Amino acid sequence: RRLSSYELSTDEGAACQNPRKRVRFCVEHEIQQVNNISSSMLDSDTDDIWWQRQDLRTIKLHAKTLSNAILEQKTLATHPFGYRNVLQRTYARCLHDKLPSCDDKKGLFMWVSKGHSRRGLERWSVPTIGRHRQTRREDMLHGILNAQASMKGIDVDSDLKAKILKETSERFSKASKQFAAFLGEADAYAASDSSVDVN
């Protein structure tokens, strides 16, 4: 059929608005040779950026010194007011729902003040505490799951269920909570400028 003048003008307009798109690629490539940087460096420059034998010997010597210091610290760990002993005794008293002794409290305050880089790492720096807390955490989870299983299918008030689960959780987490409170008290002492009465 013949197209009207209006249809022709419309088709031409559409062709102008949507011209066929073309993509061109550059076929000429410029290849640049990159030389090895070290080939143009002086020996004194390479000495500054690469480990030398003397550097490795120094590193080895430092590592030996550090390992000897760690071994010596382990032998000194038997000191009654050593870091590990103070924390272990404090945690043991928390397990028996007792306050730490005055001497252990002073020791705890001293270690938090002077050995602040260890704070938050007690589970690794005193492995016995870390292992025991992990065991109690697992016991707490099993206790809660057992409590939930025992209440399943029984018509128990939701408030009573929550109370039973809370008591189960607190029974296993009380010692850790008390230990954290003592450490927090020691942190407060370390952060304060004025002396705190530890009695």
CSV table of C-alpha atoms in Angstrom, one decimal:
chain,number,residue,atom,x,y,z
A,1,ARG,CA,0.0,0.0,0.0
A,2,ARG,CA,1.0,3.6,-0.4
A,3,LEU,CA,2.1,5.5,2.6
A,4,SER,CA,0.6,8.9,3.3
A,5,SER,CA,2.8,11.9,3.5
A,6,TYR,CA,2.1,11.9,7.3
A,7,GLU,CA,3.3,8.3,7.7
A,8,LEU,CA,6.4,9.0,5.6
A,9,SER,CA,7.3,12.0,7.7
A,10,THR,CA,6.8,10.0,10.8
A,11,ASP,CA,9.0,7.1,9.6
A,12,GLU,CA,11.7,9.5,8.6
A,13,GLY,CA,11.6,11.2,12.0
A,14,ALA,CA,11.9,7.9,13.8
A,15,ALA,CA,14.9,7.0,11.6
A,16,CYS,CA,16.5,10.3,12.5
A,17,GLN,CA,15.9,9.8,16.2
A,18,ASN,CA,17.2,6.2,16.3
A,19,PRO,CA,20.1,6.1,13.9
A,20,ARG,CA,21.9,2.8,13.6
A,21,LYS,CA,24.5,2.6,16.2
A,22,ARG,CA,28.1,1.9,15.3
A,23,VAL,CA,31.1,0.9,17.4
A,24,ARG,CA,34.7,1.5,16.2
A,25,PHE,CA,37.8,-0.2,17.6
A,26,CYS,CA,41.3,1.2,17.5
A,27,VAL,CA,43.4,-1.3,15.5
A,28,GLU,CA,46.7,0.5,16.3
A,29,HIS,CA,48.3,-0.7,19.6
A,30,GLU,CA,51.1,1.0,21.4
A,31,ILE,CA,53.4,-1.5,23.2
A,32,GLN,CA,55.6,-0.1,25.8
A,33,GLN,CA,58.6,-2.0,27.2
A,34,VAL,CA,58.8,-1.9,31.0
A,35,ASN,CA,62.2,-2.6,32.3
A,36,ASN,CA,62.8,-4.4,35.6
A,37,ILE,CA,63.1,-1.6,38.2
A,38,SER,CA,65.9,-3.3,40.1
A,39,SER,CA,68.1,-3.5,37.0
A,40,SER,CA,68.5,0.3,37.0
A,41,MET,CA,69.1,0.5,40.8
A,42,LEU,CA,72.3,0.8,42.6
A,43,ASP,CA,73.5,-1.8,45.1
A,44,SER,CA,73.0,0.6,47.9
A,45,ASP,CA,69.3,1.1,46.8
A,46,THR,CA,68.6,-2.6,46.8
A,47,ASP,CA,70.2,-3.0,50.2
A,48,ASP,CA,67.6,-0.5,51.5
A,49,ILE,CA,64.6,-2.4,50.2
A,50,TRP,CA,65.6,-6.1,50.4
A,51,TRP,CA,66.3,-8.1,53.6
A,52,GLN,CA,70.0,-8.7,53.9
A,53,ARG,CA,71.7,-11.6,55.7
A,54,GLN,CA,72.6,-9.3,58.6
A,55,ASP,CA,68.9,-8.3,58.9
A,56,LEU,CA,67.8,-11.9,59.0
A,57,ARG,CA,70.4,-12.6,61.7
A,58,THR,CA,69.1,-9.7,63.7
A,59,ILE,CA,65.5,-10.9,63.4
A,60,LYS,CA,66.5,-14.4,64.5
A,61,LEU,CA,68.4,-13.0,67.5
A,62,HIS,CA,65.3,-10.9,68.5
A,63,ALA,CA,63.1,-14.0,68.1
A,64,LYS,CA,65.4,-16.0,70.4
A,65,THR,CA,65.5,-13.2,73.0
A,66,LEU,CA,61.7,-13.0,72.9
A,67,SER,CA,61.2,-16.8,73.3
A,68,ASN,CA,63.7,-16.9,76.2
A,69,ALA,CA,61.8,-14.1,77.9
A,70,ILE,CA,58.6,-16.0,77.4
A,71,LEU,CA,60.1,-19.2,78.9
A,72,GLU,CA,61.5,-17.2,81.8
A,73,GLN,CA,58.1,-15.7,82.4
A,74,LYS,CA,56.6,-19.2,82.6
A,75,THR,CA,59.0,-20.1,85.3
A,76,LEU,CA,58.1,-16.8,87.1
A,77,ALA,CA,54.4,-17.6,86.8
A,78,THR,CA,54.6,-19.6,90.0
A,79,HIS,CA,55.0,-16.2,91.9
A,80,PRO,CA,51.8,-15.9,94.1
A,81,PHE,CA,51.0,-12.5,92.7
A,82,GLY,CA,51.9,-13.3,89.1
A,83,TYR,CA,49.3,-12.3,86.5
A,84,ARG,CA,48.1,-15.8,85.9
A,85,ASN,CA,47.8,-16.8,89.5
A,86,VAL,CA,45.9,-13.6,90.5
A,87,LEU,CA,43.4,-14.1,87.7
A,88,GLN,CA,43.0,-17.9,88.4
A,89,ARG,CA,42.4,-17.3,92.1
A,90,THR,CA,39.9,-14.5,91.4
A,91,TYR,CA,38.0,-16.7,89.0
A,92,ALA,CA,38.1,-19.6,91.4
A,93,ARG,CA,36.5,-17.5,94.1
A,94,CYS,CA,33.8,-16.4,91.6
A,95,LEU,CA,33.0,-20.0,91.0
A,96,HIS,CA,32.4,-20.4,94.8
A,97,ASP,CA,30.4,-17.2,94.9
A,98,LYS,CA,33.0,-15.4,97.1
A,99,LEU,CA,34.7,-12.1,96.8
A,100,PRO,CA,38.4,-12.0,96.0
A,101,SER,CA,40.8,-11.6,98.9
A,102,CYS,CA,42.1,-8.1,99.5
A,103,ASP,CA,45.6,-9.1,98.3
A,104,ASP,CA,44.1,-10.6,95.1
A,105,LYS,CA,42.0,-7.5,94.6
A,106,LYS,CA,45.2,-5.3,94.9
A,107,GLY,CA,47.0,-7.7,92.5
A,108,LEU,CA,44.1,-7.5,90.0
A,109,PHE,CA,44.1,-3.7,90.1
A,110,MET,CA,47.8,-3.6,89.7
A,111,TRP,CA,47.8,-6.0,86.7
A,112,VAL,CA,45.0,-4.1,84.9
A,113,SER,CA,46.8,-0.8,85.5
A,114,LYS,CA,50.3,-2.0,84.4
A,115,GLY,CA,49.4,-4.8,82.0
A,116,HIS,CA,46.6,-3.1,80.2
A,117,SER,CA,47.7,-4.6,76.8
A,118,ARG,CA,46.4,-8.0,78.1
A,119,ARG,CA,42.9,-6.8,78.9
A,120,GLY,CA,40.3,-8.7,76.9
A,121,LEU,CA,42.7,-11.5,76.2
A,122,GLU,CA,42.2,-13.4,79.4
A,123,ARG,CA,40.8,-16.4,77.7
A,124,TRP,CA,44.1,-16.8,75.8
A,125,SER,CA,46.6,-15.4,78.3
A,126,VAL,CA,45.2,-17.6,81.1
A,127,PRO,CA,44.1,-20.7,79.1
A,128,THR,CA,42.6,-22.6,82.1
A,129,ILE,CA,40.0,-19.8,82.5
A,130,GLY,CA,39.3,-19.8,78.8
A,131,ARG,CA,38.8,-23.6,78.7
A,132,HIS,CA,36.6,-23.6,81.8
A,133,ARG,CA,34.4,-20.7,80.6
A,134,GLN,CA,34.0,-22.5,77.2
A,135,THR,CA,32.9,-25.6,79.1
A,136,ARG,CA,30.4,-23.7,81.2
A,137,ARG,CA,29.0,-22.0,78.1
A,138,GLU,CA,28.4,-25.3,76.5
A,139,ASP,CA,26.8,-26.6,79.7
A,140,MET,CA,24.6,-23.5,79.8
A,141,LEU,CA,23.4,-24.1,76.2
A,142,HIS,CA,22.7,-27.8,76.9
A,143,GLY,CA,20.9,-26.8,80.1
A,144,ILE,CA,18.7,-24.3,78.2
A,145,LEU,CA,17.9,-26.8,75.4
A,146,ASN,CA,17.0,-29.5,78.0
A,147,ALA,CA,14.8,-27.1,79.9
A,148,GLN,CA,13.0,-26.1,76.6
A,149,ALA,CA,12.6,-29.8,75.7
A,150,SER,CA,11.2,-30.7,79.1
A,151,MET,CA,8.5,-27.9,78.8
A,152,LYS,CA,7.6,-28.8,75.2
A,153,GLY,CA,4.0,-30.1,75.0
A,154,ILE,CA,3.2,-29.0,78.6
A,155,ASP,CA,0.8,-26.2,79.2
A,156,VAL,CA,3.2,-23.8,81.0
A,157,ASP,CA,2.7,-20.1,81.3
A,158,SER,CA,5.0,-18.1,79.0
A,159,ASP,CA,6.2,-16.0,82.0
A,160,LEU,CA,7.1,-19.2,83.9
A,161,LYS,CA,8.9,-20.5,80.9
A,162,ALA,CA,11.0,-17.3,80.6
A,163,LYS,CA,11.7,-17.5,84.4
A,164,ILE,CA,12.9,-21.1,84.2
A,165,LEU,CA,15.1,-20.4,81.2
A,166,LYS,CA,16.5,-17.3,82.9
A,167,GLU,CA,17.4,-19.2,86.1
A,168,THR,CA,19.0,-22.0,84.0
A,169,SER,CA,21.1,-19.5,82.1
A,170,GLU,CA,22.1,-17.5,85.3
A,171,ARG,CA,23.1,-20.7,87.1
A,172,PHE,CA,25.9,-21.4,84.6
A,173,SER,CA,26.8,-17.8,83.7
A,174,LYS,CA,26.9,-16.3,87.3
A,175,ALA,CA,30.7,-16.9,87.8
A,176,SER,CA,31.6,-15.4,84.5
A,177,LYS,CA,29.4,-12.4,85.1
A,178,GLN,CA,31.0,-11.9,88.6
A,179,PHE,CA,34.5,-12.3,87.1
A,180,ALA,CA,33.7,-9.7,84.5
A,181,ALA,CA,32.3,-7.3,87.2
A,182,PHE,CA,35.6,-7.6,89.1
A,183,LEU,CA,37.6,-6.9,86.0
A,184,GLY,CA,35.4,-3.9,85.3
A,185,GLU,CA,36.0,-2.6,88.8
A,186,ALA,CA,39.7,-3.0,88.1
A,187,ASP,CA,39.3,-1.1,84.8
A,188,ALA,CA,37.6,1.7,86.7
A,189,TYR,CA,40.5,1.8,89.1
A,190,ALA,CA,43.0,1.9,86.3
A,191,ALA,CA,41.1,4.7,84.5
A,192,SER,CA,40.7,6.9,87.5
A,193,ASP,CA,43.4,9.4,88.5
A,194,SER,CA,42.6,9.2,92.2
A,195,SER,CA,43.5,6.2,94.3
A,196,VAL,CA,40.6,3.9,95.1
A,197,ASP,CA,40.2,2.1,98.5
A,198,VAL,CA,40.5,-1.6,97.7
A,199,ASN,CA,39.4,-2.8,101.2
